[in-house]
Coordinates of C-alpha atoms and ligand atoms in Angstrom, one line a residue:
M1 CA 11.3 -22.9 5.8
S2 CA 9.9 -26.5 6.1
L3 CA 9.0 -27.1 9.4
S4 CA 9.2 -23.6 10.2
D5 CA 12.0 -21.4 11.3
D6 CA 13.5 -24.1 13.6
L7 CA 13.7 -28.0 12.7
E8 CA 15.1 -27.9 9.2
V9 CA 18.5 -29.2 10.4
G10 CA 18.1 -32.2 8.5
T11 CA 19.1 -31.2 5.3
Y12 CA 21.8 -28.4 6.7
L13 CA 24.8 -30.2 5.9
E14 CA 23.5 -32.2 2.6
V15 CA 22.1 -29.0 1.0
A16 CA 25.4 -27.1 2.0
E17 CA 27.4 -30.2 0.3
A18 CA 25.2 -29.8 -2.9
T19 CA 25.7 -26.0 -3.1
E20 CA 28.9 -26.0 -3.1
A21 CA 29.1 -28.6 -5.8
G22 CA 27.1 -26.4 -7.9
H23 CA 24.1 -28.9 -8.1
D24 CA 21.3 -27.3 -6.0
E25 CA 18.1 -27.8 -7.8
R26 CA 15.6 -28.4 -5.3
P27 CA 12.0 -27.1 -5.4
D28 CA 12.2 -25.4 -9.1
S29 CA 10.3 -28.5 -10.6
R30 CA 7.7 -28.1 -7.9
F31 CA 6.8 -24.4 -7.8
E32 CA 3.6 -24.3 -10.1
A33 CA 2.5 -27.6 -8.1
R34 CA 2.4 -25.9 -5.0
R35 CA 1.0 -22.2 -6.2
P36 CA -2.6 -22.8 -5.6
A37 CA -2.5 -23.0 -1.8
N38 CA -1.7 -19.3 -1.9
G39 CA -4.7 -17.4 -2.7
S40 CA -6.5 -16.4 -5.4
E41 CA -4.7 -14.7 -8.0
A42 CA -7.6 -13.0 -10.1
T43 CA -8.4 -11.1 -7.3
R44 CA -5.5 -8.9 -5.9
D45 CA -3.6 -6.7 -8.1
A46 CA 0.3 -8.1 -8.9
V47 CA 3.2 -7.3 -10.6
A48 CA 6.0 -9.1 -11.1
V49 CA 9.5 -8.1 -10.6
I50 CA 12.2 -9.5 -13.3
D51 CA 15.4 -10.5 -12.0
F52 CA 18.4 -9.8 -13.4
G53 CA 20.6 -10.8 -10.4
S54 CA 21.0 -7.8 -8.4
Q55 CA 21.5 -7.6 -4.8
Y56 CA 18.4 -5.6 -4.2
S57 CA 16.3 -7.6 -5.9
Q58 CA 14.8 -9.0 -2.6
L59 CA 14.4 -5.6 -1.3
I60 CA 12.1 -4.5 -4.6
A61 CA 9.8 -7.1 -3.9
R62 CA 9.7 -5.8 -0.2
R63 CA 9.0 -2.7 -1.3
V64 CA 6.6 -3.3 -3.7
R65 CA 4.6 -5.5 -0.8
E66 CA 4.9 -2.6 1.6
H67 CA 2.4 -1.2 -0.9
H68 CA 0.0 -3.5 -0.4
V69 CA 0.8 -5.1 -4.1
Y70 CA 1.1 -8.5 -4.4
C71 CA 4.5 -9.2 -6.3
E72 CA 6.6 -12.0 -7.1
L73 CA 10.6 -12.3 -8.3
I74 CA 10.8 -13.7 -11.4
P75 CA 14.1 -15.0 -13.1
H76 CA 14.7 -12.6 -16.5
D77 CA 14.9 -16.4 -18.3
A78 CA 11.6 -18.1 -16.7
P79 CA 9.2 -19.7 -18.7
R80 CA 6.1 -17.1 -20.1
A81 CA 3.6 -19.3 -17.9
R82 CA 5.3 -18.2 -14.5
L83 CA 4.6 -14.2 -15.5
D84 CA 0.8 -14.7 -16.9
A85 CA 0.3 -17.0 -13.8
I86 CA 0.5 -14.1 -11.5
Q87 CA -1.7 -11.7 -13.8
P88 CA 0.6 -8.7 -13.4
R89 CA -0.6 -5.1 -13.9
G90 CA 3.3 -4.2 -14.9
F91 CA 6.4 -5.0 -14.7
I92 CA 9.8 -4.0 -12.8
L93 CA 13.1 -4.9 -14.3
S94 CA 15.9 -4.9 -11.6
G95 CA 19.3 -3.9 -11.6
G96 CA 22.0 -6.8 -12.0
P97 CA 25.8 -7.1 -12.6
A98 CA 25.3 -7.5 -16.5
S99 CA 26.5 -5.0 -19.1
V100 CA 23.7 -5.3 -22.1
Y101 CA 26.6 -5.5 -24.4
A102 CA 28.0 -8.4 -23.1
E103 CA 27.8 -11.7 -24.6
D104 CA 24.9 -13.5 -22.9
A105 CA 23.6 -10.6 -21.5
P106 CA 20.4 -11.4 -20.0
L107 CA 17.5 -9.7 -21.9
I108 CA 13.9 -8.2 -20.9
P109 CA 11.4 -11.4 -22.4
Q110 CA 9.9 -10.1 -25.9
S111 CA 6.5 -11.1 -23.9
V112 CA 6.8 -8.2 -21.3
L113 CA 8.0 -5.6 -24.1
D114 CA 4.7 -6.6 -26.2
S115 CA 2.9 -6.7 -23.1
G116 CA 1.5 -2.9 -23.5
K117 CA 1.8 -2.7 -19.4
P118 CA 3.6 -0.3 -17.6
I119 CA 7.5 -1.0 -17.0
L120 CA 9.7 0.4 -14.5
G121 CA 13.8 -0.3 -15.6
I122 CA 15.8 0.1 -12.4
C123 CA 19.7 0.3 -13.2
Y124 CA 20.5 -2.7 -15.4
G125 CA 16.5 -2.8 -16.1
M126 CA 16.6 0.8 -17.7
Q127 CA 19.6 0.0 -19.7
A128 CA 18.2 -3.1 -21.4
L129 CA 15.2 -1.2 -21.8
A130 CA 16.8 1.5 -23.5
Y131 CA 19.1 -1.3 -25.5
Q132 CA 16.2 -3.6 -26.4
L133 CA 14.2 -0.4 -27.7
G134 CA 16.7 0.9 -29.9
G135 CA 19.0 3.5 -27.4
E136 CA 22.6 3.0 -27.0
V137 CA 24.1 1.9 -23.7
E138 CA 27.7 2.3 -23.4
P139 CA 30.4 2.1 -20.3
S140 CA 30.3 5.5 -18.4
S141 CA 33.7 7.3 -18.2
R142 CA 33.3 8.2 -14.3
R143 CA 31.6 5.0 -12.6
E144 CA 28.6 6.2 -10.6
Y145 CA 28.6 4.5 -7.3
G146 CA 26.7 5.9 -3.9
P147 CA 25.0 9.2 -3.2
A148 CA 23.8 11.6 -6.3
V149 CA 21.4 14.3 -6.5
V150 CA 18.7 14.1 -9.3
H151 CA 16.9 16.8 -10.9
V152 CA 13.2 16.1 -12.1
S153 CA 12.9 17.6 -15.5
E154 CA 10.1 15.9 -16.4
P155 CA 7.7 16.6 -13.6
A156 CA 4.6 15.5 -15.3
A157 CA 5.8 12.1 -15.5
A158 CA 3.4 10.3 -12.8
I159 CA 6.1 8.7 -11.6
F160 CA 7.3 12.2 -9.7
H161 CA 3.7 12.6 -8.6
D162 CA 4.1 14.8 -5.4
L163 CA 8.0 15.0 -5.1
P164 CA 10.2 17.7 -4.9
G165 CA 12.3 18.8 -8.4
E166 CA 15.7 17.2 -6.7
F167 CA 16.1 14.9 -4.0
G168 CA 19.1 12.7 -2.9
V169 CA 19.6 9.0 -4.5
W170 CA 21.8 5.9 -4.6
M171 CA 23.6 5.0 -7.7
S172 CA 25.6 2.2 -8.3
H173 CA 26.5 1.7 -12.0
G174 CA 29.2 1.8 -14.7
D175 CA 27.2 1.9 -18.1
V176 CA 25.0 4.6 -18.9
V177 CA 22.1 5.5 -21.8
R178 CA 24.0 7.6 -23.8
R179 CA 21.1 7.7 -26.7
L180 CA 17.8 7.4 -25.4
P181 CA 15.3 5.2 -27.7
P182 CA 12.8 6.4 -30.1
N183 CA 10.1 8.3 -28.4
F184 CA 12.2 8.4 -24.9
R185 CA 12.8 11.8 -23.4
S186 CA 15.3 12.3 -20.2
A187 CA 13.0 12.6 -17.1
A188 CA 15.9 13.3 -14.8
I189 CA 19.4 14.3 -14.8
S190 CA 22.4 14.1 -12.6
D191 CA 25.9 15.2 -12.3
N192 CA 27.2 12.0 -14.2
S193 CA 23.9 11.3 -15.9
P194 CA 22.3 13.1 -18.6
A195 CA 19.2 10.4 -18.5
A196 CA 19.3 9.6 -14.5
A197 CA 15.3 8.9 -15.6
M198 CA 13.9 8.0 -19.0
W199 CA 9.9 8.3 -20.1
N200 CA 8.2 7.4 -23.1
G201 CA 5.4 10.0 -22.2
N202 CA 3.4 7.1 -20.9
G203 CA 4.1 4.0 -19.0
L204 CA 7.8 3.4 -19.8
I205 CA 10.0 4.7 -17.5
G206 CA 13.8 4.0 -16.5
L207 CA 15.3 5.5 -13.2
Q208 CA 19.1 5.1 -13.3
F209 CA 19.7 5.1 -9.5
H210 CA 18.2 2.5 -7.3
P211 CA 14.6 3.7 -5.6
E212 CA 14.5 0.2 -3.1
V213 CA 17.1 1.5 -1.2
V214 CA 16.6 3.4 2.0
H215 CA 19.6 5.9 0.6
T216 CA 17.1 6.9 -2.1
S217 CA 14.8 9.6 -0.5
Y218 CA 11.3 9.3 -1.9
G219 CA 12.3 5.9 -3.0
S220 CA 9.3 3.9 -1.5
Q221 CA 7.1 7.2 -2.9
L222 CA 8.7 6.6 -6.1
I223 CA 7.7 3.0 -6.3
G224 CA 4.6 3.8 -5.1
N225 CA 3.3 6.2 -7.8
F226 CA 4.6 3.6 -10.5
L227 CA 2.6 0.8 -8.7
K228 CA -0.5 3.3 -8.2
D229 CA -0.5 6.0 -10.5
V230 CA 1.5 4.1 -13.9
C231 CA -0.2 0.6 -13.5
G232 CA -3.4 1.6 -11.5
C233 CA -2.8 -1.0 -8.6
T234 CA -5.3 -0.2 -5.7
G235 CA -3.3 -1.5 -3.0
N236 CA -5.9 -4.6 -2.1
W237 CA -3.3 -7.1 -1.1
T238 CA -3.5 -6.7 2.7
T239 CA -3.1 -9.2 5.7
A240 CA -6.9 -9.7 6.2
S241 CA -7.2 -10.2 2.4
F242 CA -4.4 -12.9 2.6
V243 CA -5.7 -14.7 5.6
E244 CA -9.2 -15.0 3.7
E245 CA -8.1 -15.7 0.5
T246 CA -5.5 -18.6 1.8
I247 CA -8.0 -20.2 4.2
E248 CA -10.4 -20.5 1.0
A249 CA -7.2 -22.0 -1.4
I250 CA -6.6 -24.4 1.3
R251 CA -10.0 -25.6 1.9
R252 CA -10.2 -25.9 -1.9
E253 CA -7.1 -28.0 -2.3
V254 CA -7.4 -30.4 0.7
G255 CA -11.2 -31.1 0.3
S256 CA -11.8 -34.1 2.3
G257 CA -8.2 -35.0 2.6
R258 CA -6.4 -35.1 5.7
V259 CA -3.1 -33.0 6.6
I260 CA -0.2 -32.8 9.3
C261 CA 1.8 -30.1 10.2
A262 CA 4.8 -30.0 12.5
L263 CA 5.2 -27.5 15.1
S264 CA 8.5 -26.0 16.4
G265 CA 7.4 -23.3 18.9
G266 CA 8.4 -20.7 15.9
V267 CA 6.2 -18.1 14.2
D268 CA 6.1 -19.8 10.6
S269 CA 4.7 -23.2 11.5
A270 CA 2.3 -21.8 14.1
V271 CA 0.9 -19.6 11.4
V272 CA 1.0 -22.4 8.8
A273 CA -1.0 -24.6 11.3
V274 CA -3.5 -21.8 12.2
L275 CA -4.3 -21.2 8.4
V276 CA -4.6 -24.7 8.1
H277 CA -7.0 -25.2 11.0
R278 CA -9.2 -22.5 10.0
A279 CA -9.6 -24.1 6.5
I280 CA -10.2 -27.6 7.6
G281 CA -10.5 -28.1 11.2
E282 CA -10.7 -31.5 12.4
Q283 CA -8.9 -32.7 9.4
L284 CA -5.6 -31.5 10.7
T285 CA -3.1 -33.0 13.0
C286 CA -0.1 -31.2 14.5
I287 CA 2.9 -33.2 15.7
F288 CA 5.2 -31.6 18.4
V289 CA 8.3 -33.3 18.5
D290 CA 9.8 -32.2 22.1
N291 CA 13.6 -32.9 21.6
G292 CA 14.6 -31.4 24.9
L293 CA 16.5 -28.8 23.1
L294 CA 14.2 -26.2 23.4
R295 CA 14.6 -23.2 25.8
A296 CA 12.8 -23.1 29.2
G297 CA 8.9 -22.9 29.1
E298 CA 9.1 -23.9 25.3
P299 CA 7.3 -27.0 25.2
R300 CA 4.9 -26.1 27.7
R301 CA 3.6 -23.0 25.7
V302 CA 3.1 -25.0 22.5
V303 CA 1.2 -27.5 24.2
D304 CA -0.6 -24.9 25.7
T305 CA -1.5 -22.9 22.9
F306 CA -2.4 -25.2 20.1
E307 CA -4.2 -27.6 22.2
Q308 CA -5.6 -25.7 24.8
H309 CA -6.6 -22.5 23.3
L310 CA -6.9 -23.2 19.8
G311 CA -8.2 -26.5 20.2
M312 CA -6.2 -28.6 17.4
H313 CA -5.7 -32.0 17.6
L314 CA -2.0 -31.9 18.5
V315 CA 0.1 -35.0 18.8
H316 CA 2.8 -34.3 21.4
V317 CA 5.9 -36.5 21.5
D318 CA 8.2 -36.5 24.2
A319 CA 11.6 -37.4 22.5
A320 CA 14.2 -35.9 24.8
D321 CA 15.5 -39.3 25.9
S322 CA 15.8 -40.5 22.3
F323 CA 17.8 -37.1 21.1
L324 CA 19.7 -37.1 24.5
G325 CA 20.6 -40.4 24.0
R326 CA 22.0 -39.9 20.6
L327 CA 24.0 -37.1 21.3
A328 CA 25.5 -38.7 24.5
G329 CA 29.5 -38.1 23.9
V330 CA 29.1 -36.0 21.0
T331 CA 31.0 -32.9 20.6
D332 CA 31.1 -32.0 16.9
P333 CA 28.9 -29.3 16.1
E334 CA 28.2 -30.5 12.8
E335 CA 27.9 -34.1 13.9
K336 CA 25.4 -32.5 16.4
R337 CA 22.9 -30.8 14.1
R338 CA 23.1 -34.4 12.0
I339 CA 21.9 -36.2 14.6
V340 CA 19.1 -33.6 15.9
G341 CA 18.1 -33.9 12.2
D342 CA 18.1 -37.5 11.6
E343 CA 16.4 -38.2 14.8
F344 CA 13.8 -35.5 14.2
I345 CA 13.0 -37.0 10.9
R346 CA 12.8 -40.4 12.3
I347 CA 10.5 -39.6 14.6
F348 CA 8.4 -37.4 12.7
A349 CA 7.7 -40.2 9.9
Q350 CA 6.9 -42.8 13.0
E351 CA 4.5 -40.7 14.1
A352 CA 3.1 -39.6 11.0
R353 CA 2.7 -43.4 10.1
K354 CA 0.6 -43.8 13.0
L355 CA -1.9 -41.4 12.0
G356 CA -2.9 -43.8 9.0
H357 CA -3.3 -42.2 5.7
I358 CA -2.2 -38.6 5.2
D359 CA -2.8 -36.7 2.1
F360 CA -0.6 -33.4 2.5
L361 CA 2.2 -32.2 4.9
A362 CA 1.7 -28.3 5.7
Q363 CA 4.8 -26.5 6.0
G364 CA 6.1 -23.2 6.4
T365 CA 8.6 -22.4 3.8
L366 CA 9.0 -18.5 3.4
Y367 CA 9.7 -16.5 0.4
P368 CA 13.5 -16.0 0.7
D369 CA 14.0 -19.6 0.6
V370 CA 12.1 -20.1 -2.7
I371 CA 14.3 -17.5 -4.3
E372 CA 17.4 -18.9 -3.0
S373 CA 16.7 -22.0 -4.6
T374 CA 15.0 -20.8 -7.7
S375 CA 16.9 -17.7 -8.9
H376 CA 19.8 -18.2 -11.3
D377 CA 21.6 -15.2 -9.8
T378 CA 25.4 -14.7 -8.7
A379 CA 24.8 -15.2 -5.0
S380 CA 27.4 -16.8 -3.3
A381 CA 28.0 -20.6 -2.1
A382 CA 28.0 -19.0 1.3
S383 CA 24.9 -16.7 1.4
R384 CA 23.2 -19.7 -0.5
I385 CA 24.0 -22.5 2.5
K386 CA 23.1 -19.6 4.7
T387 CA 19.3 -19.9 4.0
H388 CA 19.3 -23.2 2.4
H389 CA 19.6 -24.6 5.9
N390 CA 16.1 -24.0 6.3
V391 CA 14.9 -25.9 3.0
G392 CA 13.3 -29.0 4.7
L393 CA 12.0 -32.5 4.7
P394 CA 13.5 -35.2 2.5
E395 CA 11.5 -35.0 -0.9
N396 CA 10.5 -38.8 -0.8
L397 CA 7.9 -38.4 1.8
P398 CA 4.9 -39.6 0.6
F399 CA 2.4 -36.5 0.9
R400 CA 1.5 -33.5 -1.2
L401 CA 2.9 -30.2 0.1
I402 CA 1.0 -27.1 1.2
E403 CA 3.1 -24.1 1.9
P404 CA 0.7 -21.0 2.4
L405 CA 3.4 -18.8 3.4
R406 CA 5.7 -19.7 0.3
Y407 CA 4.9 -16.2 -0.7
L408 CA 5.6 -14.2 2.5
F409 CA 8.5 -12.6 3.7
K410 CA 9.3 -13.1 7.3
D411 CA 8.0 -9.7 8.7
E412 CA 4.9 -10.5 6.9
V413 CA 4.4 -13.9 8.3
R414 CA 4.4 -12.2 11.6
E415 CA 1.9 -9.7 10.0
V416 CA -0.5 -13.0 9.7
G417 CA 0.2 -14.2 12.7
A418 CA -1.0 -11.2 14.6
A419 CA -4.0 -11.0 12.6
L420 CA -4.5 -14.5 13.7
N421 CA -4.5 -13.5 17.2
L422 CA -1.5 -15.8 18.0
P423 CA 0.1 -15.0 21.4
E424 CA 3.2 -12.4 21.0
E425 CA 5.9 -14.4 22.2
I426 CA 5.1 -16.7 19.4
V427 CA 4.6 -14.0 16.4
W428 CA 7.8 -12.4 17.6
R429 CA 9.7 -15.1 18.8
H430 CA 13.8 -14.6 17.8
P431 CA 15.1 -17.3 15.6
F432 CA 16.0 -20.6 16.9
P433 CA 18.3 -22.9 15.5
G434 CA 16.8 -26.4 14.5
P435 CA 19.5 -28.2 16.3
G436 CA 18.3 -26.1 19.9
L437 CA 20.2 -25.9 22.8
S438 CA 22.6 -28.7 22.1
I439 CA 24.6 -26.2 20.0
R440 CA 24.7 -23.6 22.7
V441 CA 26.0 -26.3 25.1
L442 CA 29.3 -26.3 23.8
G443 CA 31.2 -29.7 23.9
E444 CA 28.8 -33.0 25.2
V445 CA 25.2 -32.4 25.9
T446 CA 23.6 -33.3 29.2
E447 CA 20.6 -33.0 30.9
A448 CA 22.5 -30.8 33.7
R449 CA 24.3 -29.0 31.3
L450 CA 21.1 -28.3 29.4
E451 CA 19.3 -27.5 32.7
T452 CA 22.2 -24.8 33.6
L453 CA 21.9 -23.0 29.9
R454 CA 18.1 -23.1 30.3
A455 CA 18.3 -21.1 33.5
A456 CA 20.9 -18.5 32.6
D457 CA 19.0 -18.3 29.2
A458 CA 15.6 -17.6 30.9
I459 CA 17.5 -14.6 33.0
V460 CA 18.8 -13.5 29.7
M461 CA 15.1 -13.6 28.1
D462 CA 14.1 -11.6 31.1
E463 CA 16.4 -9.0 31.1
V464 CA 15.7 -8.3 27.5
R465 CA 12.3 -8.0 28.0
A466 CA 12.7 -6.3 30.8
A467 CA 14.7 -3.7 29.0
G468 CA 12.1 -3.6 26.3
L469 CA 15.1 -4.8 24.0
Y470 CA 13.4 -8.0 22.9
R471 CA 12.1 -6.6 19.4
Q472 CA 15.0 -4.6 18.6
L473 CA 17.6 -7.3 18.7
W474 CA 17.5 -10.1 16.4
Q475 CA 18.6 -12.8 18.4
S476 CA 19.7 -13.0 22.1
F477 CA 20.7 -16.0 24.2
A478 CA 23.0 -17.5 26.2
V479 CA 25.8 -20.2 25.5
L480 CA 27.4 -22.6 28.2
T481 CA 31.0 -22.7 27.6
P482 CA 33.3 -25.6 28.8
V483 CA 35.4 -23.3 30.6
R484 CA 35.8 -23.2 34.7
T485 CA 37.1 -20.4 36.3
V486 CA 37.7 -19.6 40.2
G487 CA 35.8 -17.5 41.8
V488 CA 34.6 -16.2 45.4
M489 CA 31.1 -16.5 47.2
G490 CA 31.1 -15.4 50.3
D491 CA 34.0 -16.5 52.3
F492 CA 34.4 -19.6 49.8
R493 CA 36.6 -20.1 46.4
T494 CA 34.6 -21.6 43.6
Y495 CA 35.5 -23.3 40.5
G496 CA 32.4 -23.1 38.3
N497 CA 31.3 -22.6 34.5
V498 CA 31.2 -19.6 32.4
V499 CA 28.3 -18.3 30.6
A500 CA 28.5 -16.3 27.5
V501 CA 25.8 -13.9 26.8
R502 CA 25.3 -13.1 23.0
M503 CA 22.8 -10.1 21.6
V504 CA 23.1 -9.5 17.9
S505 CA 21.4 -7.2 15.6
S506 CA 20.5 -8.3 12.0
Q507 CA 18.4 -7.8 9.1
D508 CA 18.9 -11.5 8.2
A509 CA 21.4 -13.6 9.8
M510 CA 23.5 -12.9 6.8
T511 CA 25.8 -10.5 8.7
A512 CA 25.1 -9.6 12.5
D513 CA 26.6 -7.1 14.4
W514 CA 26.6 -7.4 18.5
A515 CA 24.2 -5.3 20.4
R516 CA 25.3 -2.5 21.8
V517 CA 23.2 -2.8 24.8
P518 CA 23.3 -0.4 28.0
Y519 CA 25.5 -1.5 30.7
E520 CA 22.7 -1.0 33.1
M521 CA 21.1 -4.3 31.4
L522 CA 24.1 -6.4 31.7
R523 CA 24.8 -5.6 35.2
P524 CA 21.6 -7.1 36.7
L525 CA 21.7 -9.7 34.2
S526 CA 25.1 -11.1 35.0
S527 CA 24.7 -10.7 38.8
R528 CA 21.4 -12.7 38.4
I529 CA 23.0 -15.5 36.6
V530 CA 25.7 -15.7 38.9
N531 CA 23.6 -15.6 41.9
E532 CA 20.6 -18.1 40.5
V533 CA 22.3 -20.5 38.5
P534 CA 23.7 -23.2 40.4
D535 CA 27.6 -24.0 39.1
V536 CA 27.9 -20.8 37.5
N537 CA 30.6 -17.8 38.4
R538 CA 31.4 -15.7 35.2
V539 CA 29.9 -14.3 32.8
V540 CA 31.1 -12.6 29.5
Y541 CA 29.5 -10.8 27.3
D542 CA 30.2 -11.7 23.5
I543 CA 31.6 -8.5 21.1
T544 CA 32.3 -10.1 18.3
S545 CA 30.3 -9.3 15.0
K546 CA 29.7 -11.8 11.6
P547 CA 31.7 -12.0 9.9
P548 CA 34.3 -13.2 11.0
G549 CA 32.6 -14.6 13.8
T550 CA 29.2 -16.3 13.6
I551 CA 25.8 -15.9 15.3
E552 CA 25.7 -19.3 17.3
W553 CA 28.9 -20.3 18.8
E554 CA 28.8 -23.9 17.0
Ligands
XMP601 P1 25.4 -18.4 12.3 O1 25.5 -19.1 13.5 O2 25.3 -19.2 11.3 O3 23.4 -18.4 12.1 O4 25.6 -17.0 12.0 C1 23.1 -17.9 11.3 C2 21.1 -17.9 11.6 O5 21.0 -19.6 11.6 C3 20.5 -19.9 12.7 N1 21.3 -21.3 12.6 C4 20.5 -22.8 12.4 N2 19.4 -22.5 11.8 N3 19.9 -25.1 11.7 C5 18.9 -23.9 11.5 O6 17.6 -23.8 11.8 C6 21.0 -24.9 12.0 O7 22.1 -25.7 11.8 C7 21.7 -23.6 12.1 N4 22.7 -23.0 12.5 C8 22.5 -22.0 12.8 C9 21.4 -19.0 13.9 O8 20.6 -19.3 15.1 C10 20.9 -17.6 13.4 O9 19.6 -17.1 13.2

C-alpha cells in the first residue's frame, strides 16, 4: 500500500481500468530489486508456498506465519531464482481449481521435487504430487465439498503428532488420488477418500482436505507439525527479529543516502517511517500532506506523534485550501477520487523537490497487494480492483523504493507497530480511504459540511470506543447525506441534515456485514449527534451488507 493504507487514491481509477483491460502488470519486474530491505534471509527459517491459484492460498501463508516461520507465496510457474532466494526448508503446495489431467494443468516445479526437502501437498497440491510421482488421479464419483471426518491410519506420520485418531476437516475437491505413487501409503481415510492423506514414510505428505481453513479442527496444529516436526523449523521469525533485521537491512541499503516517506495517519506509513528512522535517523524526512479531509484531531496527532514524540524531521503541508478549491462544485465520487489523488501527487512531488536530492522513497506496500499484483491466479477483476487501489504512486518518480512491509500482512504490521511503541490510535486505526471525508460528504464538499461531518463522526468514534467495540469493528464512521428532513426541537420545527452511521465487520473489505451493535449504544450515539451537532436533526443506521452495498457510500 504505497503511501500506506490511506493515500493511494491516485491510481484507483487507472488501475481499475488497466485491470479490466487485462494488462495490469505492475510490480512483478521490480520484485527482486525490492527484496533486500526486508531482512536477512539466511538467519530465519522459511518455507515456500507454491500457489496453484486456490482461494485459500493466502490463508496458508498466514497460517504458516502464525507459527513464526517466514513464508512467501510463489506462483507455480515463477522462475527458480525466486524459490532459491528464500532458502526454504520445505514446500507447501496449495490447492487450485485445475485438474491434473487438463491441458496446461499447472505442475510442481521439477526443482521442488528434486530438492529432497519436505513437501506438503494440499488438495490439488496432493493430486499434483501423486500424479507427478507416478500415481493416478481421477474425477471422484462424488464431489466432496464441506465438512467430513478423517480417520488417521498412520499415526506415526509426524504431521499427525499429538492429534486424535479422528477429527473433522474441510473438503473441497472433485478429483481424488485413485492409485498412490510408489512408496506412498494412505495415512488417513474419509468416507469418500481411501487416501484422505498420503505419506511416503518420510518428508512427502499429501492432504486431500484443507488444514488452512478454520473448519478443519487441528488445522493449525497440522501445519505446525509439518513446519516443526517435518521441516525442522524453529519458529524464529518473530516481530522482534523482523524489526532488528529490517532496520539492519535498511541501513545497509540506504548507506548515506536520503529517504522521504509520506505519512498519512495510518498504521502502514507510520510503521515504515519508524523503521526507517531507527535505521538512518536524520537522513529520513517525512512529508505529511494535510488534505483537509481527515477526521477530527488527526492532523494534530500525526504532527505530535512524529515530530514531538519521535523527533523526526517532518514537513507538514497544510494543503486543505488547494484540495477544497479543486473539489469545489464536484459531486461525482470518482471525480473526487481523481482530484484528491492528483492533488496529492502534485503537492508531494513539489515538497520532495524542495528537499533537494533524494535517493529513496519509503512506502508501506503490504503483502496482499504484492500477491494480487503478481499472482497468476483466477482472482476476479472485481477482487483485483479492490486491492489494487492501494498500489501506489506513479512509477516515474525519480526515487528507488524501500518497502519494508512488502512481505507482511496487516495484522503483522500492527504487531510491529505495537513493538515499536506507536500509539494505540495509530496501531489500531480503522482503514480510512485515501479520498478521506470527501467521499463521506455526499454531493458537494464544502468546509462547512466537512465540519458538520467531523463533529458527527467524532461522536461515533467516541461512542464506539466507549462501548469497547473499536477493535471488533472493521470500520465505523458517519456519512453526511444530502437529505434534509423535518424535525422538532423544543417548540420549534427544524429542517436539518440527515447523518448516516455505518459500522461494519469484515475480514478484508471484499465482503462486509453491517455490525449488530447493541441498541443501548445506538441510543446515546443518535441523541448526542442530534443535540451536539448543529444542523443535524436525524440519524439513520445503515443495515446494508457488502455486496450488494459497498462499505463507503460513494
Ligand atoms: P468499498 O466502499 O469499495 O470499500 O466497499 C472497501 C474498502 O476500501 C476503502 N476505500 C478506499 N480506499 N481509496 C482508498 O484508499 C479509495 O478510493 C477507496 N474507496 C474505498 C474503504 O474505506 C474500505 O475500507
